[in-house]
PDB file of C-alpha atoms in Angstrom:
ATOM      1  CA  MET A   1      12.022   6.457   1.747  1.00 89.00           C
ATOM      2  CA  LYS A   2      13.112   8.003   5.061  1.00 93.00           C
ATOM      3  CA  GLU A   3      13.862  11.338   3.358  1.00 94.00           C
ATOM      4  CA  ALA A   4      10.296  11.510   2.052  1.00 95.00           C
ATOM      5  CA  LEU A   5       8.798  10.753   5.471  1.00 96.00           C
ATOM      6  CA  VAL A   6      11.026  13.319   7.193  1.00 96.00           C
ATOM      7  CA  ALA A   7       9.955  15.944   4.622  1.00 95.00           C
ATOM      8  CA  LEU A   8       6.253  15.104   5.050  1.00 96.00           C
ATOM      9  CA  ASN A   9       6.631  15.311   8.840  1.00 96.00           C
ATOM     10  CA  LYS A  10       8.275  18.737   8.493  1.00 95.00           C
ATOM     11  CA  ALA A  11       5.474  19.885   6.156  1.00 93.00           C
ATOM     12  CA  CYS A  12       3.027  18.879   8.905  1.00 93.00           C
ATOM     13  CA  GLU A  13       4.998  20.658  11.618  1.00 93.00           C
ATOM     14  CA  SER A  14       5.169  23.859   9.578  1.00 91.00           C
ATOM     15  CA  GLY A  15       1.414  23.747   8.972  1.00 89.00           C
ATOM     16  CA  VAL A  16       1.587  23.384   5.178  1.00 89.00           C
ATOM     17  CA  ILE A  17      -0.519  20.233   5.535  1.00 91.00           C
ATOM     18  CA  ASP A  18      -2.840  19.306   8.368  1.00 90.00           C
ATOM     19  CA  GLY A  19      -1.927  15.630   8.293  1.00 93.00           C
ATOM     20  CA  TYR A  20      -0.921  12.772   6.060  1.00 96.00           C
ATOM     21  CA  ALA A  21      -0.861   8.996   5.930  1.00 97.00           C
ATOM     22  CA  ILE A  22       0.835   6.439   3.740  1.00 97.00           C
ATOM     23  CA  GLY A  23      -1.452   4.216   1.675  1.00 96.00           C
ATOM     24  CA  GLY A  24      -1.170   2.129  -1.487  1.00 95.00           C
ATOM     25  CA  ALA A  25       1.259  -0.747  -1.860  1.00 95.00           C
ATOM     26  CA  ILE A  26       3.805   0.747   0.551  1.00 96.00           C
ATOM     27  CA  GLY A  27       1.126   1.210   3.202  1.00 96.00           C
ATOM     28  CA  ALA A  28      -0.098  -2.337   2.580  1.00 96.00           C
ATOM     29  CA  SER A  29       3.438  -3.696   3.006  1.00 94.00           C
ATOM     30  CA  PHE A  30       3.240  -2.651   6.658  1.00 95.00           C
ATOM     31  CA  TYR A  31       0.651  -5.431   7.119  1.00 94.00           C
ATOM     32  CA  ILE A  32       1.223  -7.981   4.359  1.00 93.00           C
ATOM     33  CA  GLU A  33       4.080  -9.307   2.273  1.00 88.00           C
ATOM     34  CA  ALA A  34       5.799  -6.829   0.004  1.00 88.00           C
ATOM     35  CA  VAL A  35       4.532  -6.338  -3.544  1.00 87.00           C
ATOM     36  CA  ASN A  36       6.437  -4.447  -6.215  1.00 88.00           C
ATOM     37  CA  THR A  37       5.455  -0.802  -6.650  1.00 90.00           C
ATOM     38  CA  GLU A  38       6.943   2.227  -8.345  1.00 89.00           C
ATOM     39  CA  ASP A  39       5.975   4.932  -5.871  1.00 92.00           C
ATOM     40  CA  VAL A  40       4.877   5.951  -2.398  1.00 95.00           C
ATOM     41  CA  ASP A  41       1.279   7.159  -2.079  1.00 96.00           C
ATOM     42  CA  ALA A  42       1.029   9.953   0.496  1.00 96.00           C
ATOM     43  CA  PHE A  43      -2.568  11.016   1.194  1.00 96.00           C
ATOM     44  CA  VAL A  44      -2.689  14.512   2.652  1.00 94.00           C
ATOM     45  CA  PHE A  45      -5.107  16.867   4.370  1.00 89.00           C
ATOM     46  CA  LEU A  46      -4.744  20.288   2.775  1.00 84.00           C
ATOM     47  CA  THR A  47      -6.154  23.468   4.235  1.00 70.00           C
ATOM     48  CA  PRO A  48      -7.357  25.993   1.674  1.00 67.00           C
ATOM     49  CA  PRO A  49      -5.685  29.403   2.073  1.00 66.00           C
ATOM     50  CA  ALA A  50      -7.736  31.933   4.085  1.00 66.00           C
ATOM     51  CA  GLU A  51      -8.524  34.061   1.028  1.00 69.00           C
ATOM     52  CA  SER A  52      -9.693  31.137  -1.125  1.00 68.00           C
ATOM     53  CA  ALA A  53     -11.929  28.108  -0.957  1.00 67.00           C
ATOM     54  CA  LEU A  54      -9.784  26.347  -3.566  1.00 72.00           C
ATOM     55  CA  ILE A  55      -7.342  23.695  -2.463  1.00 74.00           C
ATOM     56  CA  THR A  56      -3.952  23.860  -4.160  1.00 80.00           C
ATOM     57  CA  LEU A  57      -0.916  21.600  -3.963  1.00 85.00           C
ATOM     58  CA  THR A  58       1.500  24.453  -4.776  1.00 87.00           C
ATOM     59  CA  PRO A  59       2.454  25.398  -1.173  1.00 87.00           C
ATOM     60  CA  LEU A  60       3.109  21.730  -0.353  1.00 91.00           C
ATOM     61  CA  TYR A  61       5.193  21.199  -3.507  1.00 92.00           C
ATOM     62  CA  ASP A  62       7.149  24.382  -2.752  1.00 92.00           C
ATOM     63  CA  GLU A  63       7.816  23.169   0.791  1.00 92.00           C
ATOM     64  CA  LEU A  64       8.817  19.663  -0.346  1.00 94.00           C
ATOM     65  CA  ILE A  65      11.194  21.115  -2.969  1.00 95.00           C
ATOM     66  CA  ARG A  66      12.708  23.305  -0.241  1.00 94.00           C
ATOM     67  CA  LEU A  67      13.187  20.114   1.810  1.00 94.00           C
ATOM     68  CA  GLY A  68      15.090  18.368  -0.984  1.00 94.00           C
ATOM     69  CA  GLY A  69      12.383  16.897  -3.218  1.00 94.00           C
ATOM     70  CA  VAL A  70      12.700  16.959  -6.999  1.00 95.00           C
ATOM     71  CA  VAL A  71       9.558  17.292  -9.121  1.00 93.00           C
ATOM     72  CA  GLU A  72       9.226  14.610 -11.809  1.00 91.00           C
ATOM     73  CA  ASN A  73       5.927  14.638 -13.710  1.00 86.00           C
ATOM     74  CA  GLU A  74       3.172  13.979 -11.163  1.00 88.00           C
ATOM     75  CA  TYR A  75       5.693  12.808  -8.536  1.00 94.00           C
ATOM     76  CA  ILE A  76       8.114  14.424  -6.168  1.00 94.00           C
ATOM     77  CA  ARG A  77      11.229  12.339  -5.779  1.00 95.00           C
ATOM     78  CA  PHE A  78      13.175  11.863  -2.541  1.00 95.00           C
ATOM     79  CA  GLY A  79      16.263   9.735  -3.064  1.00 91.00           C
ATOM     80  CA  SER A  80      15.168   6.717  -5.080  1.00 89.00           C
ATOM     81  CA  TRP A  81      11.488   7.043  -4.178  1.00 93.00           C
ATOM     82  CA  PRO A  82       8.934   8.983  -6.239  1.00 94.00           C
ATOM     83  CA  VAL A  83       6.170  10.200  -3.922  1.00 96.00           C
ATOM     84  CA  GLN A  84       2.684  10.822  -5.241  1.00 95.00           C
ATOM     85  CA  ILE A  85       0.824  13.441  -3.232  1.00 94.00           C
ATOM     86  CA  LEU A  86      -2.888  12.639  -3.168  1.00 94.00           C
ATOM     87  CA  PRO A  87      -5.201  15.176  -1.500  1.00 92.00           C
ATOM     88  CA  ALA A  88      -7.982  13.703   0.628  1.00 90.00           C
ATOM     89  CA  TYR A  89     -10.571  13.910  -2.117  1.00 83.00           C
ATOM     90  CA  LYS A  90     -13.530  12.040  -0.631  1.00 91.00           C
ATOM     91  CA  PRO A  91     -14.997  11.172   2.768  1.00 94.00           C
ATOM     92  CA  LEU A  92     -13.549   7.625   2.750  1.00 96.00           C
ATOM     93  CA  VAL A  93      -9.995   8.956   2.319  1.00 96.00           C
ATOM     94  CA  GLU A  94     -10.544  11.777   4.843  1.00 94.00           C
ATOM     95  CA  GLU A  95     -11.692   9.214   7.389  1.00 96.00           C
ATOM     96  CA  ALA A  96      -8.769   6.931   6.542  1.00 97.00           C
ATOM     97  CA  ILE A  97      -6.270   9.737   7.255  1.00 96.00           C
ATOM     98  CA  PHE A  98      -8.103  10.705  10.430  1.00 95.00           C
ATOM     99  CA  ASN A  99      -7.977   7.089  11.679  1.00 97.00           C
ATOM    100  CA  ALA A 100      -4.427   6.328  10.475  1.00 97.00           C
ATOM    101  CA  VAL A 101      -2.101   4.735  13.001  1.00 97.00           C
ATOM    102  CA  GLU A 102       1.238   6.123  14.082  1.00 96.00           C
ATOM    103  CA  VAL A 103       4.054   3.706  13.289  1.00 96.00           C
ATOM    104  CA  LEU A 104       7.815   3.750  12.945  1.00 95.00           C
ATOM    105  CA  PHE A 105       9.723   3.359   9.702  1.00 95.00           C
ATOM    106  CA  GLY A 106      13.128   2.638  11.171  1.00 92.00           C
ATOM    107  CA  ASP A 107      13.458   5.522  13.605  1.00 93.00           C
ATOM    108  CA  ILE A 108      11.102   7.880  11.733  1.00 95.00           C
ATOM    109  CA  LYS A 109       7.572   8.381  13.026  1.00 96.00           C
ATOM    110  CA  THR A 110       4.925   8.260  10.332  1.00 97.00           C
ATOM    111  CA  LYS A 111       1.287   7.343   9.852  1.00 97.00           C
ATOM    112  CA  VAL A 112      -0.168   4.496   7.837  1.00 97.00           C
ATOM    113  CA  PHE A 113      -3.780   3.680   6.996  1.00 97.00           C
ATOM    114  CA  THR A 114      -5.309   0.862   9.002  1.00 97.00           C
ATOM    115  CA  ALA A 115      -5.637  -2.458   7.167  1.00 97.00           C
ATOM    116  CA  GLU A 116      -9.420  -1.986   6.967  1.00 97.00           C
ATOM    117  CA  TYR A 117      -9.198   1.476   5.355  1.00 98.00           C
ATOM    118  CA  LEU A 118      -6.453   0.271   2.984  1.00 97.00           C
ATOM    119  CA  CYS A 119      -8.817  -2.500   1.832  1.00 97.00           C
ATOM    120  CA  ALA A 120     -11.839  -0.170   1.604  1.00 97.00           C
ATOM    121  CA  ILE A 121      -9.856   2.330  -0.518  1.00 97.00           C
ATOM    122  CA  ALA A 122      -8.564  -0.531  -2.680  1.00 97.00           C
ATOM    123  CA  LEU A 123     -12.162  -1.689  -3.245  1.00 97.00           C
ATOM    124  CA  ASP A 124     -13.179   1.878  -4.039  1.00 96.00           C
ATOM    125  CA  THR A 125     -10.299   2.299  -6.529  1.00 95.00           C
ATOM    126  CA  GLY A 126     -11.358  -0.960  -8.138  1.00 94.00           C
ATOM    127  CA  ARG A 127      -8.469  -1.963 -10.400  1.00 95.00           C
ATOM    128  CA  ILE A 128      -7.533  -5.649 -10.712  1.00 94.00           C
ATOM    129  CA  LYS A 129      -4.408  -5.108  -8.599  1.00 94.00           C
ATOM    130  CA  ASP A 130      -6.538  -3.442  -5.911  1.00 95.00           C
ATOM    131  CA  TYR A 131      -8.873  -6.461  -5.667  1.00 96.00           C
ATOM    132  CA  TYR A 132      -5.787  -8.696  -5.552  1.00 95.00           C
ATOM    133  CA  ARG A 133      -4.441  -6.617  -2.658  1.00 95.00           C
ATOM    134  CA  VAL A 134      -7.659  -7.116  -0.695  1.00 96.00           C
ATOM    135  CA  ALA A 135      -7.430 -10.859  -1.413  1.00 96.00           C
ATOM    136  CA  MET A 136      -3.884 -10.865  -0.006  1.00 94.00           C
ATOM    137  CA  PHE A 137      -5.049  -9.156   3.191  1.00 95.00           C
ATOM    138  CA  ILE A 138      -7.733 -11.838   3.591  1.00 95.00           C
ATOM    139  CA  GLU A 139      -5.393 -14.714   2.736  1.00 92.00           C
ATOM    140  CA  GLN A 140      -2.815 -13.503   5.234  1.00 91.00           C
ATOM    141  CA  SER A 141      -5.474 -12.841   7.935  1.00 91.00           C
ATOM    142  CA  ALA A 142      -4.233  -9.241   8.082  1.00 93.00           C
ATOM    143  CA  VAL A 143      -7.616  -7.512   8.084  1.00 95.00           C
ATOM    144  CA  ASN A 144     -10.549  -7.506  10.498  1.00 96.00           C
ATOM    145  CA  LEU A 145     -13.375  -8.531   8.167  1.00 95.00           C
ATOM    146  CA  ASP A 146     -16.113  -7.377  10.531  1.00 94.00           C
ATOM    147  CA  GLU A 147     -14.644  -3.863  10.580  1.00 96.00           C
ATOM    148  CA  LEU A 148     -14.069  -3.919   6.820  1.00 96.00           C
ATOM    149  CA  GLU A 149     -17.682  -5.032   6.321  1.00 95.00           C
ATOM    150  CA  VAL A 150     -18.861  -1.914   8.192  1.00 96.00           C
ATOM    151  CA  LEU A 151     -16.806   0.287   5.834  1.00 96.00           C
ATOM    152  CA  VAL A 152     -18.037  -1.623   2.783  1.00 96.00           C
ATOM    153  CA  ASP A 153     -21.587  -1.035   3.931  1.00 95.00           C
ATOM    154  CA  ARG A 154     -21.129   2.656   4.844  1.00 96.00           C
ATOM    155  CA  PHE A 155     -19.306   3.565   1.635  1.00 96.00           C
ATOM    156  CA  GLU A 156     -21.520   1.421  -0.610  1.00 95.00           C
ATOM    157  CA  LEU A 157     -18.797  -0.883  -1.854  1.00 95.00           C
ATOM    158  CA  GLN A 158     -20.987  -3.990  -1.757  1.00 93.00           C
ATOM    159  CA  GLU A 159     -20.769  -4.587  -5.498  1.00 93.00           C
ATOM    160  CA  ARG A 160     -16.970  -4.401  -5.419  1.00 95.00           C
ATOM    161  CA  VAL A 161     -16.440  -7.305  -3.010  1.00 94.00           C
ATOM    162  CA  ARG A 162     -17.707  -9.683  -5.711  1.00 93.00           C
ATOM    163  CA  HIS A 163     -14.399  -9.097  -7.497  1.00 94.00           C
ATOM    164  CA  VAL A 164     -12.377 -10.340  -4.537  1.00 94.00           C
ATOM    165  CA  GLN A 165     -11.852 -14.013  -5.227  1.00 90.00           C
ATOM    166  CA  ASN A 166     -11.524 -15.167  -1.607  1.00 92.00           C
ATOM    167  CA  TRP A 167     -14.125 -12.833  -0.057  1.00 92.00           C
ATOM    168  CA  PRO A 168     -15.703 -15.034   2.662  1.00 89.00           C
ATOM    169  CA  GLU A 169     -19.273 -16.187   2.057  1.00 79.00           C
ATOM    170  CA  LYS A 170     -20.539 -15.002   5.450  1.00 72.00           C
ATOM    171  CA  HIS A 171     -19.375 -11.474   4.657  1.00 62.00           C
ATOM    172  CA  ASN A 172     -21.406 -11.248   1.459  1.00 61.00           C
ATOM    173  CA  ILE A 173     -23.355  -8.098   1.941  1.00 56.00           C
ATOM    174  CA  GLN A 174     -26.680  -7.442   0.311  1.00 55.00           C
ATOM    175  CA  LYS A 175     -27.182  -3.896  -0.812  1.00 48.00           C
ATOM    176  CA  PRO A 176     -30.189  -2.426   1.039  1.00 48.00           C
ATOM    177  CA  ARG A 177     -33.127  -1.707  -1.241  1.00 45.00           C
TER     178      ARG A 177
ATOM    179  CA  MET B   1      17.605 -11.564   8.580  1.00 48.00           C
ATOM    180  CA  SER B   2      17.216 -15.234   7.771  1.00 48.00           C
ATOM    181  CA  LYS B   3      17.719 -16.511   4.243  1.00 53.00           C
ATOM    182  CA  ILE B   4      14.409 -16.673   2.412  1.00 55.00           C
ATOM    183  CA  GLY B   5      13.679 -19.826   0.439  1.00 56.00           C
ATOM    184  CA  PRO B   6      12.987 -23.515   0.819  1.00 57.00           C
ATOM    185  CA  LYS B   7      15.712 -25.633   2.408  1.00 60.00           C
ATOM    186  CA  ASN B   8      15.465 -28.410  -0.138  1.00 60.00           C
ATOM    187  CA  THR B   9      15.855 -27.067  -3.648  1.00 60.00           C
ATOM    188  CA  THR B  10      16.713 -30.330  -5.404  1.00 60.00           C
ATOM    189  CA  PHE B  11      14.216 -32.259  -7.491  1.00 58.00           C
ATOM    190  CA  LYS B  12      13.877 -35.983  -7.839  1.00 59.00           C
ATOM    191  CA  SER B  13      12.370 -35.441 -11.215  1.00 60.00           C
ATOM    192  CA  ARG B  14      11.351 -32.502 -13.355  1.00 65.00           C
ATOM    193  CA  ASP B  15       7.746 -33.621 -13.705  1.00 75.00           C
ATOM    194  CA  GLU B  16       4.943 -31.112 -13.283  1.00 78.00           C
ATOM    195  CA  ALA B  17       3.846 -32.384  -9.844  1.00 78.00           C
ATOM    196  CA  SER B  18       7.341 -32.100  -8.459  1.00 78.00           C
ATOM    197  CA  MET B  19       7.789 -28.591  -9.853  1.00 79.00           C
ATOM    198  CA  THR B  20       4.388 -27.530  -8.487  1.00 81.00           C
ATOM    199  CA  GLU B  21       5.332 -28.894  -5.086  1.00 81.00           C
ATOM    200  CA  PHE B  22       8.567 -26.900  -5.231  1.00 78.00           C
ATOM    201  CA  VAL B  23       6.709 -23.676  -6.032  1.00 78.00           C
ATOM    202  CA  VAL B  24       4.225 -24.280  -3.201  1.00 78.00           C
ATOM    203  CA  ARG B  25       7.083 -24.952  -0.759  1.00 79.00           C
ATOM    204  CA  ALA B  26       9.009 -21.896  -1.964  1.00 75.00           C
ATOM    205  CA  LYS B  27       5.963 -19.660  -1.544  1.00 73.00           C
ATOM    206  CA  ALA B  28       5.177 -21.044   1.921  1.00 73.00           C
ATOM    207  CA  SER B  29       8.779 -20.570   2.955  1.00 74.00           C
ATOM    208  CA  TYR B  30       8.837 -16.998   1.625  1.00 70.00           C
ATOM    209  CA  ARG B  31       5.581 -16.169   3.418  1.00 68.00           C
ATOM    210  CA  LYS B  32       6.892 -17.593   6.688  1.00 69.00           C
ATOM    211  CA  ALA B  33      10.127 -15.625   6.440  1.00 69.00           C
ATOM    212  CA  SER B  34       8.555 -12.405   5.122  1.00 66.00           C
ATOM    213  CA  GLY B  35       6.062 -12.385   7.993  1.00 68.00           C
ATOM    214  CA  SER B  36       8.937 -11.689  10.353  1.00 77.00           C
ATOM    215  CA  LEU B  37      10.386  -8.830   8.263  1.00 86.00           C
ATOM    216  CA  SER B  38      10.085  -5.284   9.553  1.00 90.00           C
ATOM    217  CA  TRP B  39       8.325  -2.670   7.411  1.00 92.00           C
ATOM    218  CA  GLU B  40      11.710  -1.133   6.614  1.00 93.00           C
ATOM    219  CA  GLU B  41      13.021  -4.510   5.415  1.00 92.00           C
ATOM    220  CA  LYS B  42       9.919  -5.044   3.261  1.00 92.00           C
ATOM    221  CA  VAL B  43      10.340  -1.607   1.660  1.00 93.00           C
ATOM    222  CA  ALA B  44      14.014  -2.421   1.025  1.00 92.00           C
ATOM    223  CA  SER B  45      12.879  -5.628  -0.722  1.00 90.00           C
ATOM    224  CA  ILE B  46      10.454  -3.557  -2.862  1.00 91.00           C
ATOM    225  CA  GLU B  47      13.392  -1.314  -3.836  1.00 90.00           C
ATOM    226  CA  ARG B  48      15.320  -4.422  -4.930  1.00 91.00           C
ATOM    227  CA  MET B  49      12.259  -5.609  -6.925  1.00 87.00           C
ATOM    228  CA  ARG B  50      12.081  -2.197  -8.642  1.00 87.00           C
ATOM    229  CA  GLU B  51      15.749  -2.343  -9.577  1.00 86.00           C
ATOM    230  CA  ALA B  52      15.334  -5.900 -10.923  1.00 86.00           C
ATOM    231  CA  SER B  53      12.275  -4.811 -12.967  1.00 85.00           C
ATOM    232  CA  LYS B  54      14.244  -1.873 -14.416  1.00 84.00           C
ATOM    233  CA  THR B  55      17.113  -4.189 -15.388  1.00 87.00           C
ATOM    234  CA  ILE B  56      14.699  -6.577 -17.110  1.00 88.00           C
ATOM    235  CA  ARG B  57      12.968  -3.702 -18.951  1.00 86.00           C
ATOM    236  CA  ARG B  58      16.343  -2.313 -20.093  1.00 87.00           C
ATOM    237  CA  ALA B  59      17.421  -5.763 -21.307  1.00 87.00           C
ATOM    238  CA  ARG B  60      14.186  -6.152 -23.296  1.00 86.00           C
ATOM    239  CA  ALA B  61      14.464  -2.706 -24.899  1.00 81.00           C
TER     240      ALA B  61
END
């Protein structure tokens, strides 16, 4: 995975992307016990070219290929790790990248979503495995529930927390009428 | 890295309660040990899980 992080860091340095952070199961494994996954989710800030308002992944893919990545379907593979590039597509994800924390993967600097944003994005994505991930964060006391509650409230995820089996009673949020 | 797993892996009997107790102990032991793993070590364990999954899928095919 180091190769992928080095390439993403270089893409940041060269200005192809404005920032990135690791999310998904790999991001979650920074905080909780490891769960099997097939890929690395890299959420990126992309700047549209000056002449266009459209955001395109082509310059980033070109740069990552130049740095040793191999395109495979919707992934770009570095070593044994397929990386899925996910543009910041909504305010919750933009905020998550903006508030990501700098960490080390071995000796490589990278950024990972905070536990609270990882859980909020998991709730927003809303698949069974995403609710299970939130439950694991709660079970392993790896998330600040007060901070997560603020995100749940702001991004209107109140309905979603009902699917998290161990969501604490006192954090049951009523949707404002 | 310490070995992950319960110290006592022998059963007095193969009844359901004893097996359940074993699973609970194994999980608790794994959690305790995995809590001290670095991120890099956890990702390495995910890579091993992926390889094991691929082997199982190939065997089933």
